[in-house]
Amino acid sequence: MKFSIDMKSGDMASEPTQEIIVGIDLGTTNSLIAYIENGVPKTIKSSHGQHALTPSVIHFSDNEDIIVGEAAKLHLSDAPDKTIFSVKRLMGKSYGDIVNLKNSIGYEIIDSEEQELVKIKVGKTFHNPVTLSAEILKALKADAETHLKTQISKAVVTVPAYFNDAQRQATRDAGKLAGLDVLRIVNEPTAASLAYGIGLDKEHNTNIAVYDLGGGTFDISILHLEDGIFDVLSTNGDTLLGGDDFDRAIISFWMEQLNLSHETLVQDTELNQLLRIAAEEAKIAVGRGEIYNHKVRNFSLSLSNEIFENQISPLVERTITCCRQAIEDSKLKIADIEKVILVGGSTRIPMISRRLEEVFGKKPDNSLHPDEVVALGAAIQADILAGNRKDILLLDVTPLSLGIETVGGLMDTIIPRNAKVPQRAGRQYTTSIDGQKNLRVSVYQGERDLVEHNRKLGEFILRDIPPMAAGLPKIEVHFILDADGILTVKAKELRSGVNTSVEIRSTYGITEEEMALMLIDSIKNASSDVQQRALLEAINEANNIILAADKFIVQNKNILSPEEIHQIVQLTNELKAQVQAKNKDEIELAMKTLNDYSSPLAHKALDINISKALKEVSVNDNNL
Ligand code: ADP
Ligand code: MG
C-alpha cells in the first residue's frame, strides 16, 4: 500500500519569483549577505565598513542601543561585558555543553540548569543566542535592503555541516526573529562547493574536500556529490582553532622579544588591543610577502614570514591531523578526492595551501575569495529556490518531522525535522488487539507529541492481516521522501506479506508562515507535551499489563490458588480505576503493585508449564 503527498509549499520552486532571495553566511567571526545579479553571485558591502564582511559582534550601548559589526567590534576592549562575539558557538547549546568555553568569553553567561539553553546577561537584560544572532541577521538584512532598494523577506542561511537539529533550528528561529523566512538551511561546505560550480551539473559525480579555517574554528568536510545531491561523508575539525590563535601566537612572540609579561597585558587592556590589531595586520602583510615593521607606543614590532610560519606550524599541523582523520573516515582514497576547496579568511596564509598540496597531492582551489565563498554559494542556492535555475534541484533538509499516530494518539516520528533529503526510514509496529485484521496508518507532520496538534497528511488502512495474537504481527511502515519533497508511505505485514495495493494521492500545501506557527507552537508547548506524553505512555503500558493479567489468569487457572486469582483481579481493578482517573504517578504505582505481586506467580507458572512441556516431550519420545 502506498500513497504520495506533495509537501512542498507549491510553486515556489517552479515559478520564478520577482522577489530577491538572499544568501547569508552567519559566521562565528564574520557574517556576509549575497545575492544574484544578472546570474552572478555578489556579496553586499556592509554599510559601516568598506568590506562585505560584517564582524559578528553585537554591542549594547549605555542607552541600550544595539550596534552590530565593525562599530561594535571597537568596543571589545573598552566594554567587554556589553560586547558579544562568537555567539554562534552558543547556538542551540545548553549550559552543560559550554563549560569549557566560559573562560574565553568576556561577557556574562548565566549559570542555571545544565539542560537549559544558554542565556547571556548584558546590564539588567537577558539575551539568548537566537535573539543575538537575529540582531546580526537584521543588520545584514538592512544593508541588503539599502543596497538593493527593496524589502527582503526570504533567505538561505548556512551552518556548519556538524550542526545538529537544535542548532539548525536555532538558526532558523533567529531568521524568523529578524523578519526573514529561512527557506533553506545549507551546510557551509555544500555552499562553498556550489560557489565553485560543483553540484550545478547533475551528470558530474565527484568527491570534494572543503578545508574551512575561519577566525576561531576549523572544519574539514569530505563531500560526495551524486546526481546533484551532496552527501557529507565525514567531518572533522577543532572548534577552538582559527585565525585568532595565529594572532595570539604572534603576540606571544612579540611579548618574548620585548620582555613583556602576561600581567602587563592583562592590566593594560589598551596595549593588549593594539597588539591584537597589529598582529592581524602583520599576519596579512607577511602572507603578501612583505616584512612587517610597526611601532606601538615605544615598542618596535617586526615579523617575517619565516618567523610567522615557525610560530603557527604546530597549529597548522593540528589541522592536517584532522584532515587525515577525515579522509580515513570518508573511506576514500586520496586520489578519489577530485578537488580541495579553501574556505575562511585564514586560508589566505600561503603555508596552508602548501601543506594541503603535500597532503592531498593537488593544489587546493583558491580562485574565489575564501571568506566570501560560503555566502556566494548560499546566494546560488537561493537562486535555485527562486526557480531561476530550473534544471537544478538541490534539496537538503526536510523542514518538519514526519511520522505516524500510535496508540493513544501519540506522534511517532519516522523522519525527523531537518533530516537530509532524499531520505528513507522505516519502523516496525504491531497490533494491540488479538486477531486484529486491519491497521490504520495515519501520517502526520509536525513537532508536537500528540498527533491532534500536528498536521494530518493522510491515512490508509492495511487490511486482511491474518488473525494473530496481539503483538505478533510485524508491520513495517516505510517512509520514502524523495528529492522533490514527495513522501511515499508503505506498510507491509512481514509474516504474511500482506501489502495491499490501494493508492491515495493528494497534494498538500503548507506556507512558511504556517510552518513557523507550528514550530513556535511546539516550542511553547514542549513541557506540557512532555507531561501528556508521559501520561499517555503510562496508560498504554497499563492497558497492556491489564490485558496480560487477564490472559495470565485464564491460562493458569489450574495453577493459581483462588486467593491468588482474587488478589490479581483486585489489583487489576485498582489499576483500571487509576487509568480512568488519569493520574500518571498513581497509574505507575498501581502497575508496580500488580507487577510485584504477580511476577513471582508468573515465574512459578512458567516453571510448572515448562516441566509439564518437558514431560510431554518425553512421553512423545517413548511413543516413537
Ligand atoms: P568565520 O568563518 O570564523 O566567521 P572568516 O572566514 O571571516 O571567519 O575568517 C576570519 C579570520 O580570517 C580572521 O582570523 C582573520 O584574521 C583571518 N584573515 C583574513 N584575511 C586574512 C589574510 N589575508 N591572511 C591571514 N588571515 C586572514
Ligand atoms: Mg566561516
XYZ file of C-alpha atoms and ligand atoms in Angstrom:
652
model
C 0.000 0.000 0.000
C 1.364 3.381 -0.794
C 0.367 6.970 -1.204
C 2.124 10.128 -2.131
C 1.931 13.554 -0.675
C 3.376 16.660 -2.200
C 4.605 18.562 0.812
C 6.287 21.402 -0.932
C 4.908 24.821 -0.411
C 3.960 24.624 -4.016
C 5.009 26.860 -6.826
C 7.977 28.464 -5.146
C 10.450 26.207 -6.909
C 8.782 26.152 -10.259
C 7.598 29.710 -10.819
C 10.312 32.338 -10.989
C 9.583 34.962 -8.351
C 10.385 38.623 -8.666
C 11.412 38.825 -5.041
C 15.125 38.556 -4.343
C 16.105 35.714 -2.034
C 19.401 36.422 -0.326
C 22.128 34.025 0.815
C 23.603 34.549 4.265
C 26.796 33.213 5.835
C 26.165 33.642 9.556
C 29.751 33.188 10.718
C 31.475 32.920 14.087
C 33.787 35.840 13.309
C 32.293 37.479 10.238
C 28.917 37.337 8.523
C 28.035 38.161 4.930
C 25.000 38.585 2.749
C 24.958 37.926 -1.000
C 22.511 37.861 -3.898
C 22.455 37.082 -7.596
C 22.840 39.934 -10.048
C 22.412 39.017 -13.716
C 23.124 35.382 -12.926
C 26.325 36.118 -10.990
C 26.586 35.867 -7.179
C 27.715 39.070 -5.458
C 28.306 39.997 -1.839
C 26.824 43.219 -0.464
C 29.048 45.757 1.287
C 28.349 46.461 4.916
C 27.009 49.952 5.480
C 29.582 50.516 8.232
C 32.793 49.226 6.763
C 34.192 49.255 3.278
C 34.047 45.436 3.184
C 31.358 42.886 2.625
C 32.374 41.306 5.931
C 30.267 42.281 8.913
C 32.036 41.254 12.119
C 29.649 39.001 14.081
C 29.836 41.305 17.098
C 26.948 42.949 18.946
C 27.423 45.877 21.311
C 24.829 47.223 23.733
C 25.478 50.910 24.311
C 24.791 52.626 27.627
C 21.393 53.771 26.410
C 20.602 50.204 25.288
C 21.088 50.870 21.586
C 22.182 47.822 19.659
C 25.214 48.196 17.414
C 26.360 45.403 15.111
C 29.514 44.848 13.065
C 32.667 46.949 12.655
C 31.441 49.647 15.080
C 30.587 47.042 17.721
C 33.999 45.387 17.353
C 35.672 48.606 18.544
C 34.042 48.080 21.945
C 35.516 44.625 22.509
C 38.277 46.132 24.630
C 36.529 49.098 26.312
C 33.224 47.364 27.145
C 33.792 43.613 27.049
C 30.803 42.956 29.325
C 28.463 44.622 26.842
C 30.015 43.381 23.649
C 29.095 39.935 22.461
C 31.192 37.966 19.975
C 31.290 34.335 18.818
C 27.607 33.909 19.622
C 27.444 31.154 17.003
C 29.357 28.942 19.406
C 26.402 29.121 21.802
C 23.646 28.382 19.282
C 21.380 25.566 20.407
C 23.644 24.811 23.364
C 22.807 24.148 26.987
C 24.981 25.193 29.928
C 26.283 21.664 30.220
C 27.658 21.935 26.676
C 29.702 25.074 27.176
C 31.512 24.769 30.494
C 34.822 24.788 28.608
C 34.016 27.973 26.738
C 33.111 30.162 29.678
C 36.666 31.218 30.429
C 37.379 32.604 26.995
C 34.356 34.903 26.973
C 34.289 38.447 28.349
C 30.531 38.731 28.715
C 28.340 37.108 31.318
C 26.764 33.738 30.694
C 24.118 32.832 33.231
C 24.612 29.635 35.175
C 21.437 27.705 35.504
C 20.055 24.241 34.964
C 22.516 22.153 32.956
C 19.961 21.215 30.317
C 18.540 24.656 29.875
C 19.501 26.759 26.876
C 22.233 29.325 27.414
C 21.327 32.897 28.343
C 23.552 35.945 28.251
C 23.227 38.862 30.623
C 24.030 42.381 29.487
C 23.339 45.035 32.114
C 19.972 44.064 33.505
C 18.687 42.379 30.362
C 18.821 38.730 29.376
C 19.527 37.699 25.829
C 19.861 34.343 24.194
C 21.938 33.202 21.225
C 18.869 33.207 18.985
C 17.924 36.826 19.708
C 21.566 37.908 19.394
C 22.045 36.125 16.081
C 18.808 37.755 14.968
C 20.474 41.141 15.565
C 23.293 40.203 13.189
C 20.775 38.999 10.614
C 18.750 42.219 10.976
C 21.874 44.284 10.288
C 22.688 42.210 7.191
C 19.093 42.429 6.010
C 19.103 46.221 6.441
C 22.364 46.507 4.463
C 20.881 44.437 1.652
C 17.659 46.454 1.638
C 19.621 49.702 1.399
C 21.785 48.351 -1.387
C 19.004 46.688 -3.384
C 16.403 49.368 -2.605
C 13.766 46.744 -1.894
C 12.358 44.766 1.009
C 13.989 41.416 1.729
C 11.977 38.704 3.440
C 13.421 35.395 2.284
C 16.848 33.923 2.818
C 19.023 30.848 2.660
C 21.298 30.610 5.698
C 24.368 28.408 6.045
C 25.500 26.372 9.059
C 28.485 24.062 9.698
C 27.956 20.520 8.455
C 28.207 19.208 12.014
C 25.384 21.409 13.373
C 22.723 19.225 14.994
C 18.957 19.642 14.853
C 18.807 22.040 17.789
C 21.498 24.261 16.314
C 19.868 24.298 12.875
C 16.521 25.064 14.428
C 18.029 27.879 16.496
C 19.438 29.345 13.279
C 16.030 29.170 11.611
C 14.416 30.804 14.635
C 16.960 33.632 14.528
C 15.950 34.231 10.917
C 12.273 34.375 11.878
C 13.018 36.932 14.590
C 14.906 39.051 12.090
C 11.902 39.018 9.791
C 13.381 36.507 7.393
C 11.778 33.341 6.158
C 14.651 30.911 6.151
C 13.730 28.865 3.094
C 16.615 26.536 3.495
C 19.473 25.797 5.856
C 22.510 24.759 3.817
C 25.737 23.213 5.013
C 28.682 25.605 4.682
C 30.869 23.161 2.724
C 27.965 22.486 0.362
C 27.542 26.218 -0.215
C 31.272 26.631 -0.833
C 31.170 23.839 -3.420
C 28.205 25.471 -5.144
C 30.135 28.730 -5.353
C 32.793 26.803 -7.270
C 30.099 25.480 -9.572
C 30.290 21.976 -8.160
C 26.836 20.432 -7.915
C 25.370 22.525 -10.686
C 25.949 19.830 -13.261
C 23.840 16.814 -12.395
C 25.909 14.491 -14.537
C 29.086 15.220 -12.640
C 29.628 12.821 -9.738
C 32.639 13.650 -7.621
C 34.309 13.871 -4.197
C 35.473 17.144 -2.708
C 37.365 18.192 0.405
C 36.395 21.533 1.915
C 39.015 22.997 4.269
C 37.484 25.832 6.286
C 39.740 27.804 8.627
C 37.990 30.885 9.998
C 38.620 33.170 12.951
C 38.036 30.715 15.758
C 37.057 27.402 14.248
C 38.427 24.831 11.874
C 36.338 22.360 9.864
C 37.289 19.812 7.267
C 34.475 18.116 5.364
C 34.660 15.424 2.737
C 31.647 15.572 0.431
C 30.366 13.155 -2.126
C 28.272 14.537 -4.946
C 25.994 12.274 -6.908
C 23.064 13.187 -9.149
C 23.081 16.716 -7.810
C 22.846 15.619 -4.181
C 25.582 16.343 -1.669
C 26.392 13.759 0.937
C 28.674 14.595 3.856
C 30.972 11.555 4.043
C 32.928 12.797 7.042
C 33.650 15.893 9.044
C 36.415 16.685 11.459
C 37.904 19.802 12.947
C 38.579 21.817 16.033
C 36.033 24.272 17.384
C 38.788 26.159 19.216
C 41.340 26.693 16.478
C 41.500 29.529 13.971
C 42.978 32.854 12.937
C 42.657 34.289 16.461
C 45.142 31.653 17.617
C 47.610 32.757 14.926
C 47.258 36.337 16.204
C 47.908 35.124 19.736
C 50.979 33.195 18.546
C 52.389 36.417 17.061
C 51.648 38.368 20.255
C 53.430 35.712 22.329
C 56.438 36.028 20.061
C 56.491 39.820 20.462
C 55.998 39.616 24.215
C 59.027 37.384 24.484
C 61.107 39.709 22.309
C 60.042 42.814 24.221
C 60.174 41.184 27.618
C 56.517 41.939 28.269
C 54.849 39.910 30.985
C 51.437 38.343 30.785
C 50.315 40.500 33.734
C 51.203 43.701 31.893
C 48.823 42.749 29.116
C 46.058 41.740 31.486
C 46.274 45.137 33.204
C 46.904 47.245 30.112
C 43.881 46.309 28.017
C 44.574 49.108 25.565
C 48.053 47.760 24.804
C 46.565 44.297 24.510
C 44.059 45.539 21.961
C 46.710 47.468 19.984
C 48.874 44.362 19.825
C 45.927 42.293 18.625
C 45.253 44.710 15.801
C 48.972 44.815 14.911
C 49.230 41.019 14.974
C 46.384 40.646 12.498
C 47.962 43.277 10.229
C 51.326 41.566 10.495
C 49.867 38.162 9.639
C 48.253 39.570 6.495
C 51.374 41.544 5.490
C 53.808 38.619 5.729
C 51.388 36.495 3.727
C 51.716 39.049 0.919
C 55.489 38.627 1.039
C 56.207 41.817 2.991
C 58.269 42.193 6.137
C 56.177 43.801 8.842
C 57.554 46.760 10.812
C 55.396 48.834 13.085
C 55.579 50.909 16.232
C 53.053 50.541 19.044
C 53.742 53.187 21.709
C 57.511 52.912 22.076
C 57.655 49.251 21.149
C 59.050 48.289 17.752
C 57.257 45.304 16.336
C 58.516 43.273 13.418
C 57.622 39.990 11.787
C 58.889 37.968 8.853
C 57.055 35.154 7.120
C 59.665 32.665 8.269
C 59.131 33.514 11.929
C 55.356 33.556 11.450
C 55.369 30.097 9.904
C 57.550 28.787 12.727
C 55.106 30.177 15.266
C 51.994 28.723 13.713
C 53.416 25.450 12.434
C 52.140 23.321 15.368
C 48.647 24.801 14.902
C 48.664 24.130 11.178
C 49.796 20.552 11.828
C 46.782 20.084 14.085
C 44.521 20.898 11.139
C 46.460 18.432 8.981
C 45.896 15.663 11.536
C 42.151 16.411 11.360
C 42.300 16.223 7.541
C 43.986 12.818 7.654
C 41.324 11.558 10.060
C 38.506 12.912 7.876
C 39.973 11.227 4.795
C 40.226 7.959 6.709
C 36.628 8.266 7.981
C 35.325 9.021 4.496
C 36.714 5.638 3.350
C 38.007 7.333 0.207
C 41.493 7.103 -1.185
C 43.260 10.458 -1.507
C 43.286 10.010 -5.279
C 39.461 9.811 -5.242
C 39.238 13.382 -3.969
C 38.967 15.458 -7.091
C 39.148 18.920 -5.612
C 40.232 20.691 -2.426
C 38.409 23.947 -1.755
C 39.655 26.652 0.588
C 37.150 28.452 2.800
C 37.662 31.010 5.580
C 39.887 34.087 5.823
C 42.752 32.181 7.419
C 43.277 30.016 4.344
C 44.853 33.084 2.699
C 48.005 32.117 4.588
C 50.359 30.661 1.933
C 51.685 27.975 4.251
C 48.228 26.393 4.443
C 47.925 25.870 0.682
C 51.445 24.489 0.606
C 50.793 21.921 3.330
C 47.450 20.916 1.803
C 49.083 20.344 -1.558
C 51.535 17.997 0.151
C 48.729 16.070 1.868
C 46.171 15.885 -0.940
C 48.641 15.685 -3.823
C 46.978 18.554 -5.666
C 46.878 22.321 -5.457
C 43.842 23.499 -3.498
C 41.475 25.812 -5.339
C 41.522 29.366 -4.029
C 40.340 31.205 -7.097
C 37.404 32.726 -5.166
C 37.703 34.895 -2.046
C 37.792 32.297 0.738
C 35.873 34.484 3.178
C 33.105 35.059 0.640
C 32.552 31.630 -0.930
C 30.033 30.404 1.624
C 27.802 33.458 1.182
C 28.166 33.281 -2.617
C 27.125 29.627 -2.568
C 24.155 30.452 -0.334
C 23.076 33.053 -2.913
C 23.270 30.415 -5.648
C 21.132 28.073 -3.576
C 18.663 30.927 -3.049
C 18.562 31.494 -6.791
C 17.804 27.823 -7.338
C 14.954 28.039 -4.830
C 13.628 31.131 -6.531
C 13.170 28.948 -9.595
C 15.690 30.832 -11.670
C 17.737 27.729 -12.386
C 15.043 25.294 -13.306
C 17.211 22.381 -14.259
C 18.741 22.122 -10.830
C 17.094 20.641 -7.833
C 19.002 20.808 -4.616
C 17.126 19.853 -1.525
C 18.894 19.054 1.609
C 16.649 19.012 4.640
C 13.016 18.444 5.451
C 11.548 21.342 7.445
C 9.114 19.437 9.697
C 9.119 15.965 11.230
C 7.073 13.238 9.579
C 5.571 10.377 11.492
C 2.528 8.268 12.234
C -0.033 8.063 15.000
C 0.492 5.299 17.548
C -1.664 4.044 20.412
C -3.181 6.824 22.494
C -2.791 9.498 19.840
C 0.962 9.827 20.205
C 3.102 11.080 17.345
C 5.823 8.619 16.427
C 8.374 10.448 14.301
C 9.848 8.401 11.482
C 11.747 11.094 9.580
C 12.857 13.856 11.942
C 12.842 17.537 11.086
C 15.991 18.670 9.255
C 16.710 15.152 8.040
C 18.618 15.116 4.807
C 16.541 14.688 1.653
C 16.212 12.249 -0.105
C 15.654 10.054 2.870
C 14.159 6.680 3.683
C 13.344 5.378 7.107
C 11.184 2.631 8.473
C 9.975 1.214 11.712
C 8.162 -1.912 12.842
C 4.808 -1.825 14.573
C 2.419 -4.457 15.785
C -1.232 -4.896 16.733
C -2.687 -4.201 20.169
C -5.738 -6.494 19.990
C -5.843 -10.289 19.497
C -6.944 -11.226 15.994
C -6.783 -7.641 14.746
C -7.366 -7.698 10.994
C -6.897 -4.083 9.972
C -4.394 -1.429 10.914
C -4.994 2.244 10.289
C -1.843 4.195 9.387
C -2.289 7.946 9.847
C 0.533 10.175 8.656
C 1.293 13.475 10.364
C 3.721 16.343 10.024
C 4.868 18.467 12.959
C 6.841 18.668 16.148
C 4.186 18.165 18.840
C 3.953 14.957 20.849
C 0.249 14.473 20.258
C -0.947 13.999 16.696
C -4.025 16.100 17.320
C -1.726 19.131 17.472
C 0.102 18.223 14.282
C -0.943 18.375 10.666
C -2.582 15.331 9.176
C -1.235 14.497 5.744
C -3.303 11.425 5.028
C -4.217 7.968 6.176
C -4.797 4.482 4.881
C -5.732 1.062 6.196
C -3.641 -2.053 5.895
C -6.314 -4.762 5.551
C -6.513 -8.541 5.804
C -3.815 -9.151 8.340
C -4.199 -12.891 9.175
C -5.571 -13.361 12.704
C -2.745 -13.493 15.221
C -2.331 -12.792 18.921
C -1.783 -9.126 19.770
C 1.868 -8.216 19.402
C 2.715 -10.980 16.940
C 2.224 -9.283 13.558
C 5.296 -7.462 12.324
C 4.090 -4.448 10.420
C 6.759 -2.451 8.716
C 5.947 1.149 7.864
C 8.343 2.772 5.448
C 8.659 6.481 4.654
C 10.427 7.456 1.470
C 10.962 11.167 0.974
C 12.355 11.904 -2.468
C 14.429 14.840 -3.636
C 11.284 16.729 -4.647
C 9.868 16.526 -1.137
C 7.306 13.915 -2.157
C 6.540 11.436 0.594
C 5.628 7.841 -0.136
C 4.426 5.682 2.724
C 4.361 1.891 2.511
C 3.051 -0.629 5.029
C 3.614 -4.366 4.967
C 2.903 -7.186 7.380
C 6.087 -9.205 7.238
C 4.855 -12.598 8.484
C 2.102 -12.847 5.870
C 3.433 -10.451 3.264
C 0.085 -8.599 3.271
C 0.638 -5.416 1.352
C -2.482 -4.194 -0.411
C -2.309 -2.008 -3.455
C -4.624 0.883 -2.688
C -3.152 4.207 -3.597
C -4.159 7.624 -2.293
C -2.731 10.663 -3.956
C -3.265 14.070 -2.530
C -1.493 17.369 -2.731
C -0.991 19.399 0.355
C 0.488 22.848 0.525
C 1.919 24.477 3.570
C 3.152 28.043 3.716
C 6.261 29.219 5.509
C 4.030 31.127 7.948
C 2.091 28.001 8.870
C 5.339 26.143 9.287
C 6.681 28.872 11.572
C 3.493 28.803 13.640
C 3.757 25.047 14.052
C 7.342 25.334 15.220
C 6.651 28.178 17.616
C 3.738 26.159 18.953
C 5.919 23.154 19.570
C 8.446 25.253 21.475
C 5.726 26.899 23.594
C 4.072 23.623 24.459
C 7.162 21.492 24.858
C 6.806 20.940 28.611
C 3.069 20.276 28.653
C 3.606 17.898 25.746
C 6.220 16.004 27.712
C 3.814 15.563 30.637
C 0.995 14.494 28.401
C 3.212 12.040 26.574
C 4.347 10.536 29.892
C 0.716 10.099 30.976
C -0.286 8.514 27.666
C 2.678 6.195 27.759
C 1.763 5.140 31.303
C -1.827 4.490 30.197
C -0.655 2.444 27.202
C 1.627 0.381 29.395
C -1.133 -0.080 31.990
C -3.580 -1.283 29.334
C -1.038 -3.821 28.133
C -0.488 -5.042 31.687
C -4.250 -5.304 32.304
C -4.631 -7.412 29.144
C -1.663 -9.562 30.125
C -3.044 -10.080 33.647
C -6.438 -11.197 32.304
C -4.734 -13.609 29.936
C -2.479 -14.887 32.707
C -5.461 -15.803 34.893
C -7.273 -17.583 32.056
C -4.190 -19.576 31.030
C -3.108 -20.543 34.544
C -6.355 -21.029 36.438
C -5.313 -24.595 37.320
C -2.036 -23.491 38.819
C -3.167 -20.422 40.757
C -4.999 -20.634 44.094
C -8.394 -18.906 44.412
C -6.810 -16.311 46.753
C -4.094 -15.565 44.230
C -6.648 -15.135 41.445
C -8.754 -12.906 43.674
C -5.760 -10.755 44.563
C -4.695 -10.341 40.915
C -8.253 -9.388 39.913
C -8.390 -6.863 42.719
C -5.039 -5.264 41.829
C -6.034 -5.204 38.152
C -9.272 -3.429 39.065
C -7.318 -0.918 41.100
C -5.069 -0.276 38.061
C -8.141 0.109 35.813
C -9.545 2.690 38.232
C -6.288 4.677 38.138
C -6.242 4.574 34.334
C -9.748 6.067 34.450
C -8.534 8.735 36.877
C -5.641 9.606 34.514
C -3.078 10.212 37.202
C 0.344 9.180 35.952
C 2.009 8.629 39.339
C -0.946 6.624 40.686
C -1.042 4.532 37.500
C 2.637 3.769 37.830
C 2.229 2.858 41.477
C -0.702 0.531 40.714
C 1.290 -1.079 37.883
C 4.191 -1.680 40.223
C 1.993 -3.203 42.917
C 0.359 -5.529 40.405
C 3.714 -6.432 38.901
C 5.374 -7.049 42.265
C 2.559 -9.347 43.276
C 2.190 -11.259 40.036
C 5.749 -11.699 38.832
C 6.725 -14.430 41.386
C 3.474 -16.176 40.399
C 4.377 -15.829 36.742
C 7.762 -17.397 37.417
C 6.165 -20.239 39.293
C 3.629 -20.790 36.488
C 6.399 -20.726 33.918
C 8.405 -23.395 35.804
C 5.348 -25.642 36.100
C 4.441 -25.177 32.450
C 7.975 -25.899 31.303
C 8.320 -29.084 33.312
C 4.903 -30.145 32.027
C 6.029 -29.473 28.475
C 9.211 -31.449 29.046
C 7.205 -34.418 30.350
C 5.005 -34.302 27.274
C 8.064 -34.365 25.062
C 9.442 -37.426 26.815
C 6.068 -39.176 26.591
C 6.080 -38.465 22.876
C 9.623 -39.813 22.614
C 8.557 -43.057 24.244
C 5.822 -43.392 21.717
C 8.214 -43.353 18.824
P 34.475 32.874 10.366
O 34.192 31.796 9.396
O 35.042 32.376 11.664
O 33.336 33.802 10.577
P 36.274 34.230 8.428
O 36.227 33.195 7.389
O 35.763 35.566 8.081
O 35.673 33.773 9.807
O 37.823 34.369 8.863
C 38.265 35.336 9.744
C 39.724 35.101 10.029
O 40.478 35.186 8.812
C 40.312 36.116 10.977
O 41.080 35.452 11.972
C 41.223 36.943 10.071
O 42.326 37.457 10.777
C 41.660 35.913 9.072
N 42.163 36.506 7.826
C 41.502 37.320 6.978
N 42.298 37.669 5.955
C 43.497 37.052 6.148
C 44.747 37.028 5.435
N 44.941 37.710 4.324
N 45.732 36.280 5.959
C 45.561 35.592 7.100
N 44.432 35.577 7.815
C 43.409 36.309 7.355
Mg 33.071 30.783 8.083
